[in-house]
Short mmCIF file of N, CA and C and ligand atoms in Angstrom, two decimals:
data_model
loop_
_atom_site.label_atom_id
_atom_site.label_comp_id
_atom_site.label_asym_id
_atom_site.label_seq_id
_atom_site.Cartn_x
_atom_site.Cartn_y
_atom_site.Cartn_z
N MET A 5 -168.64 57.72 -142.24
CA MET A 5 -168.23 58.68 -141.21
C MET A 5 -167.07 59.52 -141.72
N SER A 6 -166.96 60.72 -141.20
CA SER A 6 -166.03 61.67 -141.83
C SER A 6 -164.58 61.38 -141.53
N LEU A 7 -164.31 60.67 -140.42
CA LEU A 7 -162.92 60.38 -140.08
C LEU A 7 -162.32 59.35 -141.04
N GLU A 8 -163.16 58.42 -141.44
CA GLU A 8 -162.75 57.40 -142.40
C GLU A 8 -163.73 57.44 -143.56
N GLY A 9 -163.28 57.05 -144.71
CA GLY A 9 -164.20 57.06 -145.85
C GLY A 9 -163.43 57.08 -147.14
N THR A 10 -164.17 57.23 -148.20
CA THR A 10 -163.57 57.24 -149.53
C THR A 10 -163.16 58.67 -149.88
N TYR A 11 -161.97 58.81 -150.42
CA TYR A 11 -161.50 60.13 -150.86
C TYR A 11 -162.37 60.62 -152.01
N ASP A 12 -162.86 61.83 -151.88
CA ASP A 12 -163.70 62.44 -152.92
C ASP A 12 -162.83 63.38 -153.76
N SER A 13 -162.55 63.00 -154.97
CA SER A 13 -161.63 63.80 -155.80
C SER A 13 -162.27 65.11 -156.27
N ALA A 14 -163.53 65.33 -155.90
CA ALA A 14 -164.18 66.61 -156.23
C ALA A 14 -164.00 67.63 -155.11
N ASN A 15 -163.25 67.30 -154.06
CA ASN A 15 -163.07 68.28 -152.98
C ASN A 15 -162.28 69.49 -153.51
N ILE A 16 -162.48 70.62 -152.85
CA ILE A 16 -161.94 71.88 -153.38
C ILE A 16 -160.41 71.86 -153.47
N PHE A 17 -159.74 71.20 -152.55
CA PHE A 17 -158.27 71.21 -152.62
C PHE A 17 -157.77 70.33 -153.77
N ALA A 18 -158.49 69.24 -154.04
CA ALA A 18 -158.14 68.42 -155.21
C ALA A 18 -158.32 69.24 -156.48
N LYS A 19 -159.38 70.05 -156.50
CA LYS A 19 -159.61 70.90 -157.68
C LYS A 19 -158.50 71.95 -157.81
N ILE A 20 -158.09 72.51 -156.70
CA ILE A 20 -156.98 73.48 -156.74
C ILE A 20 -155.72 72.79 -157.28
N LEU A 21 -155.44 71.60 -156.80
CA LEU A 21 -154.23 70.88 -157.25
C LEU A 21 -154.29 70.57 -158.75
N ARG A 22 -155.48 70.33 -159.26
CA ARG A 22 -155.62 70.03 -160.70
C ARG A 22 -155.71 71.29 -161.54
N GLY A 23 -155.71 72.44 -160.87
CA GLY A 23 -155.83 73.69 -161.62
C GLY A 23 -157.26 74.00 -162.04
N GLU A 24 -158.20 73.32 -161.45
CA GLU A 24 -159.62 73.53 -161.82
C GLU A 24 -160.27 74.61 -160.95
N ALA A 25 -159.62 74.97 -159.87
CA ALA A 25 -160.09 76.06 -159.00
C ALA A 25 -158.89 76.93 -158.68
N PRO A 26 -159.11 78.22 -158.47
CA PRO A 26 -157.98 79.13 -158.24
C PRO A 26 -157.47 79.05 -156.80
N CYS A 27 -156.24 79.50 -156.63
CA CYS A 27 -155.74 79.72 -155.28
C CYS A 27 -154.69 80.82 -155.36
N ILE A 28 -154.43 81.42 -154.23
CA ILE A 28 -153.36 82.42 -154.14
C ILE A 28 -152.16 81.71 -153.53
N LYS A 29 -151.23 81.38 -154.42
CA LYS A 29 -150.13 80.49 -154.07
C LYS A 29 -149.03 81.21 -153.29
N VAL A 30 -148.47 80.50 -152.32
CA VAL A 30 -147.27 80.98 -151.63
C VAL A 30 -146.05 80.28 -152.20
N PHE A 31 -146.10 78.95 -152.24
CA PHE A 31 -145.05 78.20 -152.93
C PHE A 31 -145.55 76.80 -153.23
N GLU A 32 -144.85 76.16 -154.15
CA GLU A 32 -145.12 74.76 -154.40
C GLU A 32 -143.86 74.08 -154.88
N ASP A 33 -143.81 72.77 -154.67
CA ASP A 33 -142.75 71.95 -155.24
C ASP A 33 -143.41 70.65 -155.68
N ASP A 34 -142.61 69.61 -155.89
CA ASP A 34 -143.18 68.36 -156.39
C ASP A 34 -144.11 67.70 -155.38
N ASP A 35 -143.97 68.05 -154.11
CA ASP A 35 -144.67 67.32 -153.05
C ASP A 35 -145.79 68.09 -152.38
N VAL A 36 -145.71 69.41 -152.35
CA VAL A 36 -146.68 70.19 -151.58
C VAL A 36 -147.05 71.48 -152.31
N LEU A 37 -148.19 72.01 -151.91
CA LEU A 37 -148.63 73.34 -152.35
C LEU A 37 -149.05 74.12 -151.11
N ALA A 38 -148.54 75.34 -150.99
CA ALA A 38 -148.94 76.23 -149.90
C ALA A 38 -149.66 77.43 -150.50
N PHE A 39 -150.78 77.81 -149.90
CA PHE A 39 -151.58 78.91 -150.44
C PHE A 39 -152.35 79.58 -149.31
N MET A 40 -152.93 80.73 -149.66
CA MET A 40 -153.64 81.51 -148.65
C MET A 40 -155.04 80.94 -148.42
N ASP A 41 -155.44 80.88 -147.15
CA ASP A 41 -156.82 80.49 -146.80
C ASP A 41 -157.73 81.67 -147.15
N ILE A 42 -158.78 81.41 -147.91
CA ILE A 42 -159.63 82.55 -148.31
C ILE A 42 -160.58 83.01 -147.21
N PHE A 43 -160.69 82.22 -146.14
CA PHE A 43 -161.46 82.66 -144.97
C PHE A 43 -160.51 82.70 -143.77
N PRO A 44 -159.55 83.62 -143.79
CA PRO A 44 -158.47 83.57 -142.80
C PRO A 44 -158.96 83.83 -141.38
N GLN A 45 -158.38 83.07 -140.46
CA GLN A 45 -158.68 83.30 -139.04
C GLN A 45 -157.81 84.40 -138.46
N SER A 46 -156.75 84.74 -139.19
CA SER A 46 -155.94 85.91 -138.85
C SER A 46 -155.20 86.33 -140.10
N GLN A 47 -154.59 87.50 -140.06
CA GLN A 47 -153.85 88.01 -141.22
C GLN A 47 -152.68 87.09 -141.54
N GLY A 48 -152.69 86.50 -142.73
CA GLY A 48 -151.59 85.64 -143.14
C GLY A 48 -151.84 84.16 -142.98
N HIS A 49 -153.08 83.78 -142.71
CA HIS A 49 -153.46 82.37 -142.54
C HIS A 49 -153.20 81.61 -143.84
N CYS A 50 -152.31 80.61 -143.76
CA CYS A 50 -151.95 79.80 -144.93
C CYS A 50 -152.39 78.36 -144.74
N LEU A 51 -152.48 77.66 -145.84
CA LEU A 51 -152.74 76.22 -145.84
C LEU A 51 -151.63 75.53 -146.61
N LEU A 52 -151.27 74.34 -146.18
CA LEU A 52 -150.30 73.54 -146.93
C LEU A 52 -150.91 72.16 -147.18
N ILE A 53 -150.89 71.75 -148.44
CA ILE A 53 -151.47 70.46 -148.79
C ILE A 53 -150.45 69.60 -149.54
N PRO A 54 -150.49 68.29 -149.29
CA PRO A 54 -149.62 67.40 -150.05
C PRO A 54 -150.21 67.13 -151.43
N LYS A 55 -149.31 66.92 -152.39
CA LYS A 55 -149.71 66.56 -153.74
C LYS A 55 -149.62 65.04 -153.91
N ASN A 56 -150.23 64.55 -154.96
CA ASN A 56 -150.08 63.14 -155.38
C ASN A 56 -150.52 62.14 -154.32
N VAL A 57 -151.51 62.53 -153.53
CA VAL A 57 -152.06 61.59 -152.54
C VAL A 57 -153.58 61.70 -152.56
N THR A 58 -154.21 60.66 -152.07
CA THR A 58 -155.67 60.69 -151.86
C THR A 58 -155.89 60.44 -150.38
N SER A 59 -155.40 61.35 -149.58
CA SER A 59 -155.49 61.22 -148.12
C SER A 59 -156.51 62.22 -147.60
N ARG A 60 -157.49 61.72 -146.88
CA ARG A 60 -158.53 62.59 -146.31
C ARG A 60 -157.99 63.36 -145.11
N ASN A 61 -157.07 62.74 -144.40
CA ASN A 61 -156.55 63.39 -143.19
C ASN A 61 -155.23 62.74 -142.81
N LEU A 62 -154.74 63.06 -141.62
CA LEU A 62 -153.42 62.55 -141.21
C LEU A 62 -153.41 61.03 -141.08
N THR A 63 -154.54 60.45 -140.72
CA THR A 63 -154.54 59.03 -140.40
C THR A 63 -154.35 58.14 -141.62
N ASP A 64 -154.74 58.62 -142.81
CA ASP A 64 -154.57 57.78 -144.00
C ASP A 64 -153.48 58.33 -144.92
N PHE A 65 -152.64 59.21 -144.38
CA PHE A 65 -151.54 59.78 -145.16
C PHE A 65 -150.36 58.82 -145.11
N PRO A 66 -149.70 58.57 -146.25
CA PRO A 66 -148.57 57.63 -146.24
C PRO A 66 -147.47 58.07 -145.27
N THR A 67 -147.13 57.17 -144.37
CA THR A 67 -146.16 57.49 -143.32
C THR A 67 -144.84 57.99 -143.89
N GLU A 68 -144.42 57.41 -145.00
CA GLU A 68 -143.12 57.78 -145.57
C GLU A 68 -143.11 59.19 -146.13
N LYS A 69 -144.28 59.80 -146.28
CA LYS A 69 -144.34 61.16 -146.81
C LYS A 69 -144.47 62.22 -145.72
N ILE A 70 -144.64 61.79 -144.49
CA ILE A 70 -144.88 62.75 -143.40
C ILE A 70 -143.69 63.70 -143.24
N GLY A 71 -142.49 63.15 -143.34
CA GLY A 71 -141.30 63.98 -143.14
C GLY A 71 -141.21 65.10 -144.17
N VAL A 72 -141.45 64.77 -145.42
CA VAL A 72 -141.38 65.78 -146.48
C VAL A 72 -142.46 66.83 -146.26
N CYS A 73 -143.65 66.38 -145.92
CA CYS A 73 -144.77 67.31 -145.75
C CYS A 73 -144.51 68.26 -144.57
N PHE A 74 -144.07 67.72 -143.45
CA PHE A 74 -143.89 68.59 -142.29
C PHE A 74 -142.59 69.40 -142.35
N THR A 75 -141.66 68.97 -143.15
CA THR A 75 -140.51 69.84 -143.44
C THR A 75 -141.00 71.09 -144.16
N ALA A 76 -141.93 70.90 -145.08
CA ALA A 76 -142.50 72.05 -145.80
C ALA A 76 -143.35 72.91 -144.87
N VAL A 77 -144.04 72.29 -143.94
CA VAL A 77 -144.82 73.06 -142.95
C VAL A 77 -143.88 73.95 -142.13
N GLN A 78 -142.75 73.39 -141.74
CA GLN A 78 -141.79 74.18 -140.96
C GLN A 78 -141.24 75.34 -141.80
N LYS A 79 -140.92 75.06 -143.05
CA LYS A 79 -140.42 76.11 -143.95
C LYS A 79 -141.45 77.23 -144.08
N LEU A 80 -142.71 76.85 -144.26
CA LEU A 80 -143.77 77.85 -144.39
C LEU A 80 -143.93 78.64 -143.09
N THR A 81 -143.91 77.95 -141.98
CA THR A 81 -144.09 78.61 -140.68
C THR A 81 -142.98 79.63 -140.43
N ARG A 82 -141.76 79.24 -140.73
CA ARG A 82 -140.63 80.17 -140.56
C ARG A 82 -140.80 81.40 -141.45
N ALA A 83 -141.25 81.18 -142.67
CA ALA A 83 -141.42 82.30 -143.60
C ALA A 83 -142.54 83.23 -143.15
N VAL A 84 -143.61 82.64 -142.62
CA VAL A 84 -144.73 83.46 -142.12
C VAL A 84 -144.25 84.35 -140.98
N ILE A 85 -143.48 83.79 -140.06
CA ILE A 85 -142.98 84.57 -138.93
C ILE A 85 -142.08 85.71 -139.43
N LYS A 86 -141.18 85.36 -140.35
CA LYS A 86 -140.24 86.35 -140.86
C LYS A 86 -140.97 87.45 -141.64
N ALA A 87 -141.94 87.06 -142.45
CA ALA A 87 -142.60 88.04 -143.32
C ALA A 87 -143.57 88.93 -142.56
N LEU A 88 -144.26 88.36 -141.59
CA LEU A 88 -145.37 89.08 -140.98
C LEU A 88 -145.08 89.56 -139.57
N SER A 89 -143.92 89.19 -139.05
CA SER A 89 -143.54 89.61 -137.70
C SER A 89 -144.66 89.34 -136.68
N CYS A 90 -145.25 88.17 -136.79
CA CYS A 90 -146.32 87.82 -135.86
C CYS A 90 -145.70 87.44 -134.50
N ASP A 91 -146.56 87.38 -133.48
CA ASP A 91 -146.07 87.11 -132.12
C ASP A 91 -146.13 85.63 -131.77
N GLY A 92 -146.85 84.87 -132.56
CA GLY A 92 -146.98 83.43 -132.36
C GLY A 92 -147.60 82.82 -133.60
N VAL A 93 -147.59 81.52 -133.68
CA VAL A 93 -148.20 80.84 -134.83
C VAL A 93 -148.88 79.56 -134.36
N ILE A 94 -150.10 79.37 -134.81
CA ILE A 94 -150.77 78.09 -134.62
C ILE A 94 -150.50 77.23 -135.85
N VAL A 95 -150.03 76.01 -135.63
CA VAL A 95 -149.89 75.03 -136.71
C VAL A 95 -150.80 73.88 -136.34
N THR A 96 -151.82 73.66 -137.17
CA THR A 96 -152.83 72.68 -136.77
C THR A 96 -153.46 72.00 -137.97
N GLN A 97 -154.09 70.88 -137.71
CA GLN A 97 -154.90 70.24 -138.75
C GLN A 97 -155.98 69.42 -138.05
N PHE A 98 -157.11 69.27 -138.72
CA PHE A 98 -158.28 68.63 -138.13
C PHE A 98 -158.57 67.31 -138.83
N ASN A 99 -158.99 66.35 -138.06
CA ASN A 99 -159.28 65.02 -138.59
C ASN A 99 -160.71 64.64 -138.28
N GLY A 100 -161.57 64.71 -139.30
CA GLY A 100 -162.98 64.37 -139.12
C GLY A 100 -163.82 65.59 -138.80
N ALA A 101 -165.05 65.56 -139.26
CA ALA A 101 -165.94 66.70 -139.08
C ALA A 101 -166.13 67.09 -137.61
N PRO A 102 -166.28 66.13 -136.68
CA PRO A 102 -166.45 66.55 -135.29
C PRO A 102 -165.24 67.30 -134.73
N ALA A 103 -164.09 67.10 -135.37
CA ALA A 103 -162.88 67.82 -134.96
C ALA A 103 -162.76 69.18 -135.64
N GLY A 104 -163.66 69.45 -136.58
CA GLY A 104 -163.63 70.74 -137.27
C GLY A 104 -163.25 70.67 -138.73
N GLN A 105 -162.96 69.47 -139.23
CA GLN A 105 -162.53 69.36 -140.62
C GLN A 105 -163.72 69.56 -141.57
N THR A 106 -163.50 70.36 -142.59
CA THR A 106 -164.55 70.61 -143.58
C THR A 106 -164.11 70.23 -145.00
N VAL A 107 -162.82 70.21 -145.24
CA VAL A 107 -162.31 69.81 -146.56
C VAL A 107 -161.51 68.53 -146.35
N PHE A 108 -161.90 67.49 -147.11
CA PHE A 108 -161.37 66.17 -146.82
C PHE A 108 -160.24 65.78 -147.77
N HIS A 109 -159.25 66.66 -147.82
CA HIS A 109 -157.92 66.38 -148.38
C HIS A 109 -156.97 66.90 -147.31
N LEU A 110 -156.05 66.06 -146.85
CA LEU A 110 -155.17 66.47 -145.76
C LEU A 110 -154.61 67.87 -145.98
N HIS A 111 -154.70 68.68 -144.94
CA HIS A 111 -154.12 70.03 -145.01
C HIS A 111 -153.69 70.47 -143.63
N VAL A 112 -152.69 71.34 -143.61
CA VAL A 112 -152.17 71.89 -142.36
C VAL A 112 -152.39 73.40 -142.40
N HIS A 113 -152.96 73.91 -141.32
CA HIS A 113 -153.16 75.35 -141.18
C HIS A 113 -151.92 75.97 -140.53
N VAL A 114 -151.47 77.09 -141.06
CA VAL A 114 -150.42 77.90 -140.43
C VAL A 114 -151.07 79.27 -140.18
N ILE A 115 -151.36 79.53 -138.92
CA ILE A 115 -152.19 80.69 -138.56
C ILE A 115 -151.39 81.63 -137.65
N PRO A 116 -150.96 82.77 -138.19
CA PRO A 116 -150.20 83.71 -137.35
C PRO A 116 -151.09 84.25 -136.23
N ARG A 117 -150.47 84.51 -135.08
CA ARG A 117 -151.18 85.15 -133.97
C ARG A 117 -150.45 86.45 -133.63
N TYR A 118 -151.24 87.44 -133.33
CA TYR A 118 -150.72 88.77 -133.00
C TYR A 118 -151.22 89.11 -131.60
N ALA A 119 -150.33 89.57 -130.77
CA ALA A 119 -150.70 89.89 -129.39
C ALA A 119 -151.88 90.85 -129.40
N ASN A 120 -152.86 90.54 -128.57
CA ASN A 120 -154.04 91.40 -128.37
C ASN A 120 -155.01 91.43 -129.55
N LEU A 121 -154.78 90.61 -130.57
CA LEU A 121 -155.75 90.53 -131.67
C LEU A 121 -156.46 89.19 -131.59
N PRO A 122 -157.80 89.19 -131.58
CA PRO A 122 -158.52 87.92 -131.45
C PRO A 122 -158.43 87.09 -132.72
N LEU A 123 -158.56 85.79 -132.54
CA LEU A 123 -158.63 84.87 -133.67
C LEU A 123 -160.04 84.92 -134.23
N GLN A 124 -160.16 84.99 -135.56
CA GLN A 124 -161.49 84.95 -136.18
C GLN A 124 -162.00 83.51 -136.16
N PRO A 125 -163.32 83.33 -136.26
CA PRO A 125 -163.87 81.97 -136.21
C PRO A 125 -163.41 81.12 -137.40
N HIS A 126 -163.31 79.83 -137.18
CA HIS A 126 -163.04 78.87 -138.23
C HIS A 126 -164.25 78.89 -139.17
N HIS A 127 -164.01 79.02 -140.47
CA HIS A 127 -165.07 79.05 -141.50
C HIS A 127 -165.98 80.26 -141.37
N GLY A 128 -165.49 81.33 -140.86
CA GLY A 128 -166.39 82.46 -140.65
C GLY A 128 -166.44 83.43 -141.81
N GLY A 129 -167.57 84.07 -141.95
CA GLY A 129 -167.70 85.27 -142.75
C GLY A 129 -167.48 85.16 -144.24
N LYS A 130 -167.07 86.30 -144.79
CA LYS A 130 -166.90 86.42 -146.24
C LYS A 130 -165.44 86.12 -146.60
N PRO A 131 -165.21 85.79 -147.87
CA PRO A 131 -163.82 85.60 -148.29
C PRO A 131 -163.03 86.90 -148.11
N ALA A 132 -161.75 86.75 -147.83
CA ALA A 132 -160.88 87.93 -147.68
C ALA A 132 -160.66 88.59 -149.02
N ASP A 133 -160.26 89.84 -148.97
CA ASP A 133 -159.93 90.61 -150.17
C ASP A 133 -158.75 89.94 -150.89
N ALA A 134 -158.94 89.58 -152.14
CA ALA A 134 -157.90 88.85 -152.87
C ALA A 134 -156.61 89.67 -153.00
N ALA A 135 -156.75 90.98 -153.11
CA ALA A 135 -155.54 91.81 -153.25
C ALA A 135 -154.71 91.76 -151.97
N VAL A 136 -155.39 91.74 -150.84
CA VAL A 136 -154.68 91.64 -149.55
C VAL A 136 -153.99 90.29 -149.45
N LEU A 137 -154.71 89.24 -149.82
CA LEU A 137 -154.11 87.89 -149.76
C LEU A 137 -152.91 87.79 -150.70
N ARG A 138 -153.02 88.37 -151.87
CA ARG A 138 -151.89 88.32 -152.83
C ARG A 138 -150.67 89.04 -152.26
N GLU A 139 -150.91 90.15 -151.62
CA GLU A 139 -149.79 90.91 -151.04
C GLU A 139 -149.14 90.11 -149.91
N GLN A 140 -149.96 89.47 -149.07
CA GLN A 140 -149.40 88.65 -147.98
C GLN A 140 -148.63 87.46 -148.56
N ALA A 141 -149.21 86.82 -149.57
CA ALA A 141 -148.55 85.66 -150.18
C ALA A 141 -147.19 86.05 -150.75
N ALA A 142 -147.12 87.22 -151.38
CA ALA A 142 -145.85 87.67 -151.96
C ALA A 142 -144.82 87.92 -150.87
N ARG A 143 -145.27 88.51 -149.75
CA ARG A 143 -144.32 88.76 -148.65
C ARG A 143 -143.82 87.46 -148.05
N ILE A 144 -144.73 86.50 -147.87
CA ILE A 144 -144.32 85.21 -147.29
C ILE A 144 -143.38 84.49 -148.27
N ALA A 145 -143.73 84.52 -149.54
CA ALA A 145 -142.89 83.83 -150.54
C ALA A 145 -141.49 84.44 -150.56
N ALA A 146 -141.41 85.75 -150.39
CA ALA A 146 -140.10 86.42 -150.40
C ALA A 146 -139.27 86.07 -149.18
N ALA A 147 -139.92 85.57 -148.14
CA ALA A 147 -139.22 85.23 -146.89
C ALA A 147 -138.85 83.75 -146.82
N LEU A 148 -139.15 83.00 -147.84
CA LEU A 148 -138.87 81.56 -147.81
C LEU A 148 -137.38 81.28 -147.82
P1 LIG B 11 -160.70 72.56 -142.35
O1 LIG B 11 -161.92 73.14 -141.78
O2 LIG B 11 -161.06 71.39 -143.23
O3 LIG B 11 -159.63 72.24 -141.38
O4 LIG B 11 -160.04 73.67 -143.24
C1 LIG B 11 -160.46 74.01 -144.50
C2 LIG B 11 -159.97 75.39 -144.73
O5 LIG B 11 -160.08 75.65 -146.10
C3 LIG B 11 -160.78 76.47 -144.00
O6 LIG B 11 -159.91 77.22 -143.18
C4 LIG B 11 -161.39 77.28 -145.11
O7 LIG B 11 -161.41 78.64 -144.81
C5 LIG B 11 -160.49 76.98 -146.29
N1 LIG B 11 -161.14 77.01 -147.56
C6 LIG B 11 -162.36 76.52 -147.88
N2 LIG B 11 -162.60 76.68 -149.19
C7 LIG B 11 -161.50 77.28 -149.71
C8 LIG B 11 -161.15 77.70 -151.04
O8 LIG B 11 -161.89 77.56 -152.00
N3 LIG B 11 -159.92 78.28 -151.19
C9 LIG B 11 -159.07 78.47 -150.15
N4 LIG B 11 -157.91 79.05 -150.42
N5 LIG B 11 -159.37 78.08 -148.89
C10 LIG B 11 -160.57 77.49 -148.69
#
């Protein structure tokens, strides 16, 4: 079942962490990597993933690492607000396929919301323009 199971080291985020797949990075340190979601639900949609773990979701993530991970989520969220002047931000993560999870390495979504602009569907459509994502990542990184 997707909520519990064996960590698959071939998942796309594990590949990104190993440098085997590309990402448009916002920031990284010894514990986390933040990068742009290539199928953004809004302009500036970022993902933050912990390093050095084999955690499929929040439930199997080492408790002692939660503080470090969510401190980084807060740092990223503040930078997104400052860089993009959004009107709100969704900070969320999904546990198990029925909850909407599709990549089984723990990750947190930071999704800016803009008044009167609809949210795009989760997993929808084509990948975003890489040049646009790079420009957003640079602005967010500069606001850290
Ligand atoms: P989940 O559905 O598991 O909560 O979120 C997975 C997220 O990863 C989705 O928002 C999806 O758009 C994003 N995603 C899937 N594949 C890739 C990829 O190869 N690169 C990046 N940057 N994001 C991805």
